[in-house]
C-alpha positions as a Python dict, from the first residue, in 0.01 Angstrom:
ca = {
    (1, 'M'): (0, 0, 0),
    (2, 'L'): (278, 239, 97),
    (3, 'W'): (467, 152, -225),
    (4, 'K'): (159, 230, -437),
    (5, 'A'): (118, 566, -263),
    (6, 'Y'): (486, 646, -324),
    (7, 'R'): (459, 555, -693),
    (8, 'A'): (140, 762, -733),
    (9, 'A'): (305, 1064, -568),
    (10, 'V'): (613, 1037, -794),
    (11, 'L'): (400, 1007, -1109),
    (12, 'A'): (195, 1308, -995),
    (13, 'V'): (514, 1514, -960),
    (14, 'M'): (625, 1398, -1305),
    (15, 'F'): (292, 1504, -1455),
    (16, 'V'): (297, 1850, -1292),
    (17, 'V'): (664, 1933, -1357),
    (18, 'V'): (739, 1749, -1683),
    (19, 'L'): (422, 1682, -1885),
    (20, 'A'): (181, 1961, -1787),
    (21, 'P'): (411, 2252, -1889),
    (22, 'A'): (464, 2090, -2229),
    (23, 'L'): (101, 2005, -2311),
    (24, 'Y'): (-106, 2270, -2132),
    (25, 'I'): (-90, 2504, -2429),
    (26, 'V'): (-303, 2266, -2638),
    (27, 'G'): (-581, 2282, -2380),
    (28, 'Y'): (-548, 2661, -2357),
    (29, 'T'): (-585, 2694, -2733),
    (30, 'L'): (-897, 2475, -2738),
    (31, 'A'): (-1052, 2659, -2441),
    (32, 'N'): (-1005, 3000, -2608),
    (33, 'Y'): (-1073, 2894, -2966),
    (34, 'K'): (-1346, 3153, -3034),
    (35, 'E'): (-1126, 3453, -2956),
    (36, 'I'): (-831, 3294, -3136),
    (37, 'L'): (-1034, 3222, -3451),
    (38, 'V'): (-1149, 3585, -3468),
    (39, 'D'): (-791, 3714, -3446),
    (40, 'T'): (-675, 3454, -3696),
    (41, 'F'): (-933, 3486, -3972),
    (42, 'S'): (-1098, 3826, -3929),
    (43, 'H'): (-880, 4063, -3728),
    (44, 'E'): (-1023, 4414, -3724),
    (45, 'V'): (-701, 4570, -3859),
    (46, 'V'): (-506, 4308, -4057),
    (47, 'G'): (-782, 4065, -4153),
    (48, 'R'): (-614, 3729, -4230),
    (49, 'G'): (-267, 3881, -4193),
    (50, 'Y'): (-179, 3686, -3878),
    (51, 'L'): (-289, 3360, -4038),
    (52, 'D'): (-61, 3426, -4336),
    (53, 'L'): (227, 3510, -4101),
    (54, 'M'): (181, 3188, -3902),
    (55, 'L'): (153, 2970, -4212),
    (56, 'R'): (467, 3126, -4363),
    (57, 'A'): (661, 3075, -4038),
    (58, 'L'): (541, 2716, -4000),
    (59, 'S'): (618, 2639, -4364),
    (60, 'L'): (971, 2780, -4328),
    (61, 'S'): (1030, 2575, -4010),
    (62, 'L'): (916, 2251, -4177),
    (63, 'R'): (1114, 2313, -4498),
    (64, 'L'): (1420, 2405, -4294),
    (65, 'G'): (1380, 2100, -4070),
    (66, 'L'): (1354, 1863, -4367),
    (67, 'A'): (1657, 2024, -4537),
    (68, 'V'): (1855, 1990, -4213),
    (69, 'V'): (1759, 1621, -4186),
    (70, 'L'): (1876, 1557, -4543),
    (71, 'V'): (2213, 1732, -4490),
    (72, 'D'): (2261, 1563, -4151),
    (73, 'L'): (2194, 1225, -4314),
    (74, 'V'): (2452, 1284, -4588),
    (75, 'L'): (2720, 1420, -4351),
    (76, 'G'): (2632, 1255, -4021),
    (77, 'V'): (2626, 886, -4118),
    (78, 'P'): (2976, 882, -4279),
    (79, 'L'): (3116, 1094, -3994),
    (80, 'A'): (2965, 864, -3731),
    (81, 'Y'): (3107, 559, -3911),
    (82, 'V'): (3465, 688, -3936),
    (83, 'V'): (3457, 817, -3576),
    (84, 'A'): (3323, 483, -3446),
    (85, 'R'): (3589, 289, -3636),
    (86, 'G'): (3865, 529, -3524),
    (87, 'K'): (3957, 631, -3880),
    (88, 'L'): (3982, 1007, -3802),
    (89, 'K'): (4285, 1092, -3589),
    (90, 'P'): (4318, 1212, -3320),
    (91, 'S'): (3980, 1055, -3235),
    (92, 'W'): (3942, 1230, -2896),
    (93, 'L'): (3984, 1573, -3058),
    (94, 'V'): (3738, 1491, -3337),
    (95, 'E'): (3479, 1380, -3080),
    (96, 'D'): (3530, 1698, -2875),
    (97, 'V'): (3486, 1916, -3186),
    (98, 'I'): (3161, 1734, -3268),
    (99, 'T'): (3042, 1785, -2908),
    (100, 'L'): (3113, 2163, -2901),
    (101, 'P'): (2775, 2273, -3047),
    (102, 'L'): (2606, 2086, -2762),
    (103, 'V'): (2781, 2292, -2493),
    (104, 'V'): (2814, 2634, -2665),
    (105, 'P'): (2502, 2850, -2606),
    (106, 'T'): (2311, 2870, -2933),
    (107, 'S'): (2294, 3250, -2945),
    (108, 'A'): (2675, 3266, -2924),
    (109, 'F'): (2705, 3005, -3198),
    (110, 'G'): (2459, 3196, -3417),
    (111, 'F'): (2665, 3512, -3372),
    (112, 'A'): (2978, 3315, -3467),
    (113, 'I'): (2807, 3190, -3787),
    (114, 'L'): (2706, 3546, -3875),
    (115, 'L'): (3064, 3673, -3823),
    (116, 'T'): (3216, 3391, -4029),
    (117, 'W'): (2992, 3387, -4334),
    (118, 'S'): (2815, 3722, -4352),
    (119, 'S'): (3039, 3991, -4199),
    (120, 'P'): (3281, 4217, -4395),
    (121, 'G'): (3578, 4043, -4231),
    (122, 'G'): (3439, 3692, -4265),
    (123, 'L'): (3598, 3381, -4412),
    (124, 'L'): (3462, 3424, -4764),
    (125, 'Q'): (3559, 3792, -4763),
    (126, 'L'): (3917, 3700, -4670),
    (127, 'L'): (3923, 3454, -4961),
    (128, 'G'): (3792, 3720, -5198),
    (129, 'L'): (3459, 3544, -5252),
    (130, 'G'): (3227, 3807, -5106),
    (131, 'R'): (2989, 3706, -4829),
    (132, 'I'): (2663, 3517, -4782),
    (133, 'S'): (2361, 3743, -4754),
    (134, 'Q'): (2102, 3665, -4488),
    (135, 'Q'): (1848, 3638, -4770),
    (136, 'H'): (2052, 3405, -4993),
    (137, 'L'): (1819, 3107, -5052),
    (138, 'V'): (1897, 2739, -5101),
    (139, 'P'): (1727, 2608, -5418),
    (140, 'L'): (1455, 2342, -5391),
    (141, 'F'): (1391, 2398, -5019),
    (142, 'N'): (1380, 2777, -5055),
    (143, 'V'): (1533, 2840, -4711),
    (144, 'P'): (1805, 3095, -4619),
    (145, 'L'): (2152, 2942, -4654),
    (146, 'L'): (2278, 3098, -4328),
    (147, 'L'): (1987, 2944, -4139),
    (148, 'L'): (2059, 2605, -4292),
    (149, 'L'): (2430, 2626, -4200),
    (150, 'T'): (2342, 2725, -3844),
    (151, 'H'): (2087, 2448, -3792),
    (152, 'V'): (2313, 2183, -3950),
    (153, 'A'): (2597, 2278, -3715),
    (154, 'L'): (2368, 2267, -3411),
    (155, 'T'): (2196, 1939, -3501),
    (156, 'L'): (2487, 1736, -3642),
    (157, 'P'): (2601, 1619, -3294),
    (158, 'Y'): (2251, 1479, -3230),
    (159, 'V'): (2304, 1248, -3529),
    (160, 'I'): (2672, 1163, -3487),
    (161, 'R'): (2697, 1092, -3114),
    (162, 'P'): (2409, 839, -3076),
    (163, 'L'): (2496, 668, -3405),
    (164, 'T'): (2864, 644, -3306),
    (165, 'A'): (2766, 474, -2980),
    (166, 'V'): (2547, 222, -3165),
    (167, 'L'): (2816, 142, -3423),
    (168, 'R'): (3073, 88, -3149),
    (169, 'S'): (2846, -144, -2951),
    (170, 'M'): (2760, -332, -3271),
    (171, 'G'): (3129, -401, -3336),
    (172, 'S'): (3286, -488, -3669),
    (173, 'T'): (3227, -866, -3676),
    (174, 'Y'): (2970, -857, -3956),
    (175, 'E'): (3186, -620, -4158),
    (176, 'V'): (3487, -851, -4124),
    (177, 'I'): (3278, -1148, -4240),
    (178, 'S'): (3152, -946, -4538),
    (179, 'R'): (3506, -845, -4634),
    (180, 'S'): (3624, -1208, -4602),
    (181, 'L'): (3359, -1295, -4863),
    (182, 'K'): (3531, -1055, -5104),
    (183, 'A'): (3275, -773, -5069),
    (184, 'S'): (3420, -425, -5127),
    (185, 'P'): (3421, -170, -4839),
    (186, 'L'): (3143, 31, -5008),
    (187, 'T'): (2927, -277, -5059),
    (188, 'T'): (2983, -379, -4697),
    (189, 'F'): (2884, -31, -4579),
    (190, 'R'): (2569, -27, -4797),
    (191, 'R'): (2452, -384, -4740),
    (192, 'I'): (2570, -454, -4382),
    (193, 'T'): (2647, -143, -4178),
    (194, 'V'): (2364, 85, -4290),
    (195, 'P'): (2080, -174, -4272),
    (196, 'L'): (2185, -280, -3922),
    (197, 'S'): (2195, 86, -3814),
    (198, 'I'): (1864, 200, -3968),
    (199, 'P'): (1669, 221, -3635),
    (200, 'A'): (1950, 427, -3480),
    (201, 'I'): (1976, 647, -3791),
    (202, 'V'): (1601, 718, -3785),
    (203, 'S'): (1604, 797, -3411),
    (204, 'S'): (1903, 1028, -3452),
    (205, 'L'): (1740, 1214, -3740),
    (206, 'V'): (1423, 1253, -3533),
    (207, 'L'): (1632, 1420, -3259),
    (208, 'A'): (1788, 1649, -3520),
    (209, 'L'): (1446, 1741, -3663),
    (210, 'T'): (1296, 1831, -3325),
    (211, 'R'): (1609, 2028, -3236),
    (212, 'S'): (1579, 2225, -3560),
    (213, 'L'): (1206, 2293, -3515),
    (214, 'G'): (1265, 2428, -3164),
    (215, 'E'): (1585, 2629, -3224),
    (216, 'T'): (1534, 2996, -3134),
    (217, 'G'): (1848, 3173, -3003),
    (218, 'A'): (2080, 3131, -3302),
    (219, 'T'): (1788, 3166, -3543),
    (220, 'M'): (1695, 3510, -3408),
    (221, 'I'): (2050, 3630, -3478),
    (222, 'V'): (2108, 3491, -3829),
    (223, 'A'): (1757, 3488, -3978),
    (224, 'G'): (1735, 3853, -4083),
    (225, 'V'): (1376, 3922, -4197),
    (226, 'S'): (1297, 3550, -4221),
    (227, 'M'): (1091, 3412, -3934),
    (228, 'T'): (1062, 3050, -3825),
    (229, 'A'): (768, 2927, -3617),
    (230, 'S'): (970, 2924, -3291),
    (231, 'V'): (1080, 3286, -3345),
    (232, 'A'): (726, 3389, -3452),
    (233, 'I'): (593, 3253, -3120),
    (234, 'V'): (833, 3483, -2934),
    (235, 'R'): (738, 3783, -3153),
    (236, 'L'): (364, 3723, -3106),
    (237, 'F'): (417, 3690, -2730),
    (238, 'Y'): (594, 4028, -2715),
    (239, 'D'): (311, 4177, -2923),
    (240, 'M'): (73, 4053, -2648),
    (241, 'K'): (-100, 3814, -2890),
    (242, 'L'): (-110, 3519, -2650),
    (243, 'G'): (-397, 3347, -2830),
    (244, 'L'): (-223, 3359, -3167),
    (245, 'A'): (109, 3254, -3010),
    (246, 'S'): (-63, 2956, -2843),
    (247, 'L'): (-228, 2857, -3173),
    (248, 'L'): (104, 2866, -3358),
    (249, 'A'): (271, 2672, -3076),
    (250, 'T'): (-4, 2408, -3094),
    (251, 'M'): (37, 2387, -3472),
    (252, 'L'): (414, 2345, -3432),
    (253, 'I'): (370, 2073, -3167),
    (254, 'A'): (117, 1892, -3389),
    (255, 'A'): (352, 1914, -3690),
    (256, 'A'): (644, 1782, -3481),
    (257, 'L'): (437, 1491, -3349),
    (258, 'M'): (308, 1402, -3698),
    (259, 'L'): (666, 1382, -3821),
    (260, 'V'): (824, 1224, -3514),
    (261, 'L'): (574, 955, -3409),
    (262, 'P'): (560, 771, -3746),
    (263, 'A'): (939, 789, -3770),
    (264, 'E'): (983, 649, -3417),
    (265, 'F'): (733, 372, -3498),
    (266, 'L'): (916, 283, -3819),
    (267, 'S'): (1253, 284, -3642),
    (268, 'K'): (1129, -3, -3423),
    (269, 'K'): (997, -199, -3722),
    (270, 'L'): (1286, -162, -3966),
    (271, 'L'): (1474, -477, -3885),
    (272, 'V'): (1695, -657, -4135),
    (273, 'T'): (1533, -1000, -4168),
    (274, 'R'): (1499, -1041, -4541),
    (275, 'R'): (1713, -1284, -4734),
    (276, 'Y'): (1951, -1167, -4997),
    (277, 'K'): (1836, -1223, -5353),
    (278, 'E'): (2064, -1184, -5649),
    (279, 'R'): (1945, -912, -5885),
    (280, 'R'): (2101, -753, -6191),
    (281, 'L'): (2091, -408, -6032),
    (282, 'E'): (2260, -539, -5719),
    (283, 'T'): (2531, -706, -5928),
    (284, 'R'): (2597, -386, -6121),
    (285, 'L'): (2607, -181, -5801),
    (286, 'S'): (2856, -422, -5646),
    (287, 'R'): (3080, -397, -5954),
    (288, 'I'): (3067, -18, -5950),
    (289, 'E'): (3142, -11, -5577),
    (290, 'R'): (3435, -250, -5626),
    (291, 'K'): (3583, -20, -5892),
    (292, 'I'): (3532, 289, -5675),
    (293, 'S'): (3686, 114, -5372),
    (294, 'A'): (3989, 26, -5583),
    (295, 'V'): (4061, 393, -5656),
    (296, 'K'): (4393, 494, -5505),
    (297, 'H'): (4384, 732, -5206),
    (298, 'L'): (4001, 708, -5182),
    (299, 'A'): (4015, 674, -4802),
    (300, 'L'): (4244, 978, -4782),
    (301, 'A'): (4003, 1182, -4997),
    (302, 'R'): (3714, 1074, -4773),
    (303, 'D'): (3896, 1170, -4454),
    (304, 'V'): (4008, 1507, -4594),
    (305, 'T'): (3650, 1583, -4703),
    (306, 'L'): (3516, 1504, -4357),
    (307, 'Y'): (3791, 1707, -4185),
    (308, 'I'): (3707, 2006, -4406),
    (309, 'T'): (3336, 1963, -4330),
    (310, 'L'): (3399, 1977, -3954),
    (311, 'L'): (3636, 2268, -4000),
    (312, 'L'): (3389, 2478, -4200),
    (313, 'V'): (3070, 2386, -4013),
    (314, 'I'): (3190, 2391, -3651),
    (315, 'V'): (3551, 2501, -3600),
    (316, 'A'): (3576, 2806, -3831),
    (317, 'P'): (3278, 2995, -3678),
    (318, 'L'): (3416, 2950, -3326),
    (319, 'L'): (3768, 3053, -3428),
    (320, 'F'): (3637, 3368, -3596),
    (321, 'I'): (3506, 3489, -3261),
    (322, 'F'): (3863, 3500, -3127),
    (323, 'K'): (3996, 3629, -3460),
    (324, 'N'): (3767, 3936, -3434),
    (325, 'L'): (3825, 3991, -3062),
    (326, 'P'): (4157, 4188, -3089),
    (327, 'E'): (4029, 4380, -3394),
    (328, 'Y'): (3735, 4523, -3198),
    (329, 'W'): (3918, 4556, -2865),
    (330, 'Y'): (4002, 4929, -2867),
    (331, 'A'): (3779, 5069, -3144),
    (332, 'D'): (3562, 4981, -3443),
    (333, 'P'): (3810, 4853, -3709),
    (334, 'Y'): (3613, 5017, -3991),
    (335, 'S'): (3520, 5360, -3850),
    (336, 'G'): (3794, 5392, -3588),
    (337, 'K'): (3540, 5513, -3329),
    (338, 'V'): (3622, 5425, -2970),
    (339, 'E'): (3249, 5384, -2900),
    (340, 'G'): (3257, 5086, -3136),
    (341, 'G'): (3523, 4899, -2935),
    (342, 'I'): (3491, 4627, -2674),
    (343, 'L'): (3658, 4834, -2401),
    (344, 'Y'): (3398, 5109, -2432),
    (345, 'Q'): (3087, 4892, -2484),
    (346, 'V'): (3171, 4637, -2214),
    (347, 'F'): (3387, 4818, -1959),
    (348, 'G'): (3289, 5182, -2027),
    (349, 'P'): (3069, 5402, -1805),
    (350, 'T'): (2745, 5270, -1957),
    (351, 'G'): (2890, 4934, -2063),
    (352, 'Y'): (2747, 4584, -2049),
    (353, 'F'): (2991, 4442, -1793),
    (354, 'S'): (2754, 4457, -1495),
    (355, 'S'): (2475, 4311, -1711),
    (356, 'I'): (2703, 4025, -1819),
    (357, 'I'): (2791, 3944, -1455),
    (358, 'R'): (2424, 3953, -1347),
    (359, 'A'): (2318, 3743, -1646),
    (360, 'T'): (2597, 3492, -1572),
    (361, 'L'): (2482, 3457, -1211),
    (362, 'N'): (2121, 3414, -1328),
    (363, 'S'): (2227, 3148, -1579),
    (364, 'I'): (2433, 2954, -1321),
    (365, 'V'): (2158, 2970, -1056),
    (366, 'I'): (1890, 2857, -1305),
    (367, 'A'): (2106, 2581, -1453),
    (368, 'G'): (2220, 2464, -1109),
    (369, 'L'): (1876, 2459, -944),
    (370, 'S'): (1699, 2305, -1245),
    (371, 'T'): (1967, 2034, -1279),
    (372, 'L'): (1947, 1945, -908),
    (373, 'A'): (1565, 1936, -919),
    (374, 'A'): (1568, 1731, -1241),
    (375, 'L'): (1825, 1490, -1095),
    (376, 'Y'): (1615, 1434, -781),
    (377, 'I'): (1292, 1386, -982),
    (378, 'S'): (1469, 1152, -1228),
    (379, 'I'): (1597, 930, -945),
    (380, 'L'): (1248, 920, -790),
    (381, 'I'): (1092, 821, -1125),
    (382, 'F'): (1368, 564, -1180),
    (383, 'T'): (1300, 396, -844),
    (384, 'A'): (924, 403, -901),
    (385, 'I'): (901, 248, -1250),
    (386, 'R'): (1211, 33, -1312),
    (387, 'N'): (1135, -332, -1386),
    (388, 'S'): (760, -263, -1389),
    (389, 'K'): (488, -260, -1654),
    (390, 'L'): (491, 121, -1638),
    (391, 'E'): (852, 150, -1751),
    (392, 'Y'): (804, 172, -2127),
    (393, 'P'): (489, 392, -2130),
    (394, 'I'): (650, 635, -1884),
    (395, 'R'): (974, 645, -2085),
    (396, 'A'): (770, 735, -2395),
    (397, 'L'): (574, 1007, -2212),
    (398, 'I'): (880, 1157, -2047),
    (399, 'R'): (1031, 1232, -2392),
    (400, 'V'): (745, 1475, -2473),
    (401, 'P'): (932, 1792, -2353),
    (402, 'L'): (1216, 1701, -2591),
    (403, 'I'): (975, 1689, -2885),
    (404, 'V'): (794, 2013, -2796),
    (405, 'P'): (985, 2319, -2935),
    (406, 'T'): (1131, 2523, -2650),
    (407, 'S'): (951, 2849, -2729),
    (408, 'A'): (619, 2657, -2723),
    (409, 'L'): (724, 2497, -2393),
    (410, 'G'): (802, 2837, -2241),
    (411, 'L'): (471, 2988, -2351),
    (412, 'S'): (282, 2682, -2226),
    (413, 'A'): (450, 2702, -1884),
    (414, 'L'): (375, 3076, -1860),
    (415, 'L'): (7, 3016, -1937),
    (416, 'L'): (-10, 2727, -1687),
    (417, 'F'): (176, 2874, -1390),
    (418, 'G'): (125, 3248, -1463),
    (419, 'E'): (-166, 3485, -1400),
    (420, 'K'): (-386, 3326, -1669),
    (421, 'G'): (-343, 2980, -1515),
    (422, 'L'): (-265, 2865, -1162),
    (423, 'G'): (-123, 3206, -1066),
    (424, 'I'): (167, 3061, -866),
    (425, 'A'): (456, 3219, -1059),
    (426, 'T'): (524, 3530, -1263),
    (427, 'P'): (797, 3567, -1530),
    (428, 'S'): (1110, 3547, -1318),
    (429, 'I'): (1411, 3335, -1234),
    (430, 'W'): (1182, 3087, -1055),
    (431, 'L'): (949, 3028, -1350),
    (432, 'T'): (1255, 2990, -1572),
    (433, 'T'): (1388, 2727, -1331),
    (434, 'I'): (1060, 2533, -1351),
    (435, 'V'): (1070, 2535, -1732),
    (436, 'H'): (1435, 2427, -1742),
    (437, 'T'): (1356, 2147, -1497),
    (438, 'S'): (1082, 2029, -1732),
    (439, 'F'): (1320, 1967, -2025),
    (440, 'S'): (1613, 1858, -1803),
    (441, 'V'): (1430, 1560, -1649),
    (442, 'P'): (1413, 1362, -1979),
    (443, 'I'): (1786, 1423, -2043),
    (444, 'I'): (1897, 1292, -1702),
    (445, 'F'): (1636, 1015, -1683),
    (446, 'E'): (1725, 866, -2023),
    (447, 'T'): (2096, 871, -1936),
    (448, 'L'): (2014, 704, -1604),
    (449, 'M'): (1806, 428, -1767),
    (450, 'S'): (2060, 367, -2042),
    (451, 'T'): (2340, 328, -1785),
    (452, 'Y'): (2126, 94, -1575),
    (453, 'E'): (2050, -130, -1874),
    (454, 'T'): (2407, -129, -2003),
    (455, 'L'): (2568, -231, -1671),
    (456, 'N'): (2316, -510, -1590),
    (457, 'I'): (2287, -381, -1234),
    (458, 'E'): (2000, -621, -1154),
    (459, 'D'): (2253, -901, -1088),
    (460, 'F'): (2436, -690, -827),
    (461, 'E'): (2104, -593, -662),
    (462, 'E'): (1998, -957, -636),
    (463, 'T'): (2333, -1045, -479),
    (464, 'A'): (2285, -769, -220),
    (465, 'R'): (1932, -891, -144),
    (466, 'T'): (2051, -1249, -89),
    (467, 'L'): (2296, -1111, 170),
    (468, 'G'): (2007, -961, 366),
    (469, 'A'): (1992, -607, 228),
    (470, 'T'): (1650, -447, 201),
    (471, 'A'): (1532, -299, -131),
    (472, 'Y'): (1619, 50, -5),
    (473, 'D'): (1963, -60, 121),
    (474, 'A'): (2039, -220, -217),
    (475, 'L'): (1933, 99, -394),
    (476, 'E'): (2143, 325, -169),
    (477, 'T'): (2458, 113, -138),
    (478, 'V'): (2467, -72, -472),
    (479, 'T'): (2249, 75, -747),
    (480, 'L'): (2309, 448, -711),
    (481, 'P'): (2688, 420, -661),
    (482, 'L'): (2711, 204, -976),
    (483, 'L'): (2501, 462, -1162),
    (484, 'K'): (2726, 748, -1048),
    (485, 'R'): (2898, 798, -1384),
    (486, 'G'): (2569, 802, -1576),
    (487, 'I'): (2416, 1040, -1319),
    (488, 'V'): (2707, 1283, -1349),
    (489, 'A'): (2715, 1264, -1730),
    (490, 'G'): (2339, 1325, -1758),
    (491, 'S'): (2356, 1610, -1507),
    (492, 'L'): (2637, 1781, -1700),
    (493, 'L'): (2439, 1746, -2024),
    (494, 'A'): (2133, 1897, -1857),
    (495, 'F'): (2341, 2177, -1701),
    (496, 'T'): (2502, 2277, -2032),
    (497, 'H'): (2167, 2254, -2215),
    (498, 'S'): (2008, 2479, -1953),
    (499, 'L'): (2302, 2721, -1965),
    (500, 'G'): (2259, 2773, -2341),
    (501, 'E'): (1878, 2764, -2371),
    (502, 'T'): (1713, 3070, -2529),
    (503, 'G'): (1368, 2996, -2677),
    (504, 'A'): (1175, 2917, -2358),
    (505, 'T'): (1387, 3148, -2140),
    (506, 'I'): (1315, 3462, -2339),
    (507, 'I'): (941, 3415, -2271),
    (508, 'V'): (946, 3329, -1899),
    (509, 'M'): (1252, 3516, -1766),
    (510, 'G'): (1094, 3855, -1688),
    (511, 'K'): (1372, 4090, -1571),
    (512, 'D'): (1607, 3803, -1483),
    (513, 'V'): (1797, 3794, -1813),
    (514, 'T'): (2034, 3503, -1883),
    (515, 'V'): (2359, 3523, -2081),
    (516, 'P'): (2232, 3361, -2408),
    (517, 'V'): (1934, 3597, -2414),
    (518, 'L'): (2166, 3892, -2342),
    (519, 'V'): (2367, 3803, -2655),
    (520, 'V'): (2043, 3814, -2859),
    (521, 'H'): (1960, 4158, -2712),
    (522, 'M'): (2311, 4283, -2794),
    (523, 'A'): (2285, 4162, -3153),
    (524, 'E'): (1942, 4324, -3194),
    (525, 'A'): (2083, 4650, -3053),
    (526, 'L'): (2375, 4626, -3304),
    (527, 'A'): (2621, 4618, -3012),
    (528, 'V'): (2853, 4389, -3210),
    (529, 'P'): (3167, 4433, -2992),
    (530, 'A'): (2973, 4355, -2673),
    (531, 'A'): (2812, 4050, -2836),
    (532, 'L'): (3156, 3942, -2961),
    (533, 'F'): (3310, 3964, -2613),
    (534, 'T'): (3017, 3781, -2449),
    (535, 'S'): (3023, 3506, -2713),
    (536, 'A'): (3397, 3449, -2653),
    (537, 'Y'): (3329, 3444, -2280),
    (538, 'L'): (3055, 3182, -2327),
    (539, 'L'): (3279, 2975, -2552),
    (540, 'L'): (3548, 2962, -2283),
    (541, 'I'): (3288, 2845, -2029),
    (542, 'A'): (3173, 2578, -2276),
    (543, 'V'): (3529, 2451, -2327),
    (544, 'V'): (3580, 2426, -1949),
    (545, 'L'): (3256, 2226, -1918),
    (546, 'L'): (3363, 2002, -2206),
    (547, 'V'): (3697, 1929, -2037),
    (548, 'L'): (3516, 1850, -1710),
    (549, 'T'): (3277, 1617, -1892),
    (550, 'R'): (3565, 1430, -2055),
    (551, 'K'): (3753, 1392, -1724),
    (552, 'I'): (3444, 1266, -1538),
    (553, 'S'): (3337, 1025, -1813),
    (554, 'R'): (3676, 847, -1814),
}
C-alpha cells in the first residue's frame, strides 16, 4: 500500500513538472478557440494577416527541418562511421569538436556563424569570394543558406553521437565477415552497416528534426527578416498576442508529433530480416562499388573531405570569434570610433559588464537549481518504475518535452503557472527554473536508464538482497553508486543545455535575463563588440565544461 502511494506521488510530480508545462498550451488553445479564430481569420485591422504570417513561419520551419535532416543524413552517417571505427585521428579531438555545439550556447554560436559567413571580415571575404547574404536562398527547399548552415551545425552532434555509440556497440564482426567474402568496403557499408543501423539512424534524425524545429536563439540572430515558427511565437508573445502565439505553438507541436511519431514507430519496425536475392541491379552496383573502392587514395580523400566539413561547419565559426576579438578591442576597425570597441561597450561608463555578470549569475543559478531538481525527480521516477509494466509507457511520455519546441514549452508554462493559469509564478528566475527542470528531467532520466540497462545492475542488486539487504539498502549502497557515472554525465548534459537555452527562457525570464538571451539583445541593438566579447566568454565556459565532462566520463 505504501509503495503504491509512493509511486502515485512520484508520477503526480512527473505530470505537474514534466508533462503539464509541455502540453497545457493545447488545452489553452482549445478553451479560447473563439477569440483565437477571430484574431486569426478576421482581425479588425489586418484581416487574415496573422494567419498568413503563421503559415509562412510554420512552412519555413518545416522546410528548414527537412533540409537539415537531409544534410545531416549525408554528412552525419559517414562521420559517425569513421569516428566509431577510429579512422579520423586524433579521435578524442574529433569527438570533442563534434560535441562543441552541444555545450556552446546557441545564441553565441549563431553570432559566430554570422561573423564567419556574412560579416565584412568573414571567411569568404578573406578569400575574396564576397559574403553570404542573410536572404541568400537554397534552391529546392527555398530556405536561407545561413539558417541552414546554423541548424546543421547545431543538429549534427545529435546524429553523430548516438549513431557512433550504436556502431561501437555493434562491433565490426559482420563487416569482417563481409570483407572475407570478397565484398568491397562500399558494398559492406551499404549492405551490412547501414541496414543494421537504420533504427539508430532514424532515431538520430528525429532528434535532429525536433532540435531544428525548436531552435530559437541562433535563429533570431542569423535569420534577418525570415521568421521561423519558434521565433514567430516569441514575436507574437511580445506583441501581447497570447492566443495567436498559443495557436502557432499548438500547430508546431502537432507538426512535430506528426513527423516524429511515425518515424519512431518505423525505427522499431525496420529490422533486417529479409534474405539476400541476387538481382542484376545489385550485381551492377557491387561492380561499381568495387571499382570505386579500388581507386587509389580514396580513403584519404574521404577523410580530408570530412575534416574540411567539420572545420567549416563547426571550428571556423568559433575561431572567428577570437579572430575578431583583438580587432574590436580598442575601437571599431572600420570607422575607428572608440564607441565601437569592446573596451567602451563592455567596460565603459554605460557598458554591459555589470549586465554580463548579473546574467551569468542568473544562468548559473537557473542551470544549477533546475539540474538538481531534475536529478532528484529523475531518481524518484527511476526507483518508481524500473522493472515494472509502467517503464516503457513512462519512458515514452517523459520524452514529450524534448519533442515540444522550447519556445512553445516556455509559452505553455507561462500560461499554466502564470496569471492566466494557476497564478503561482510570474515571469522570473523561478518560472525559468521550472521550465528548465521540465526539459532537463528527460535528459537525465534517459541517461540514467541507459546506464542501468548497459551495466546489468540487476545481478548486483539480487546479490545484495541475498545477503540480507532491504530494497532501499540495495538501492542506496549498490544501485546508485554504480550509476554514479551516468548520473554525473546526464547532469552535466542537462546543465550545459540549460546554460545555453534561449527559446523558452526569453518568454518566462521577466527581468532576470540570462547570458544567451543577453547576446540576442546585444545583436538586436547592433552592439557587435559587446556581443563578440560575451560570445567568446561563453565559448570559454563551454570549453571548461567540455573538459570537465571528458575527465568525469573516463
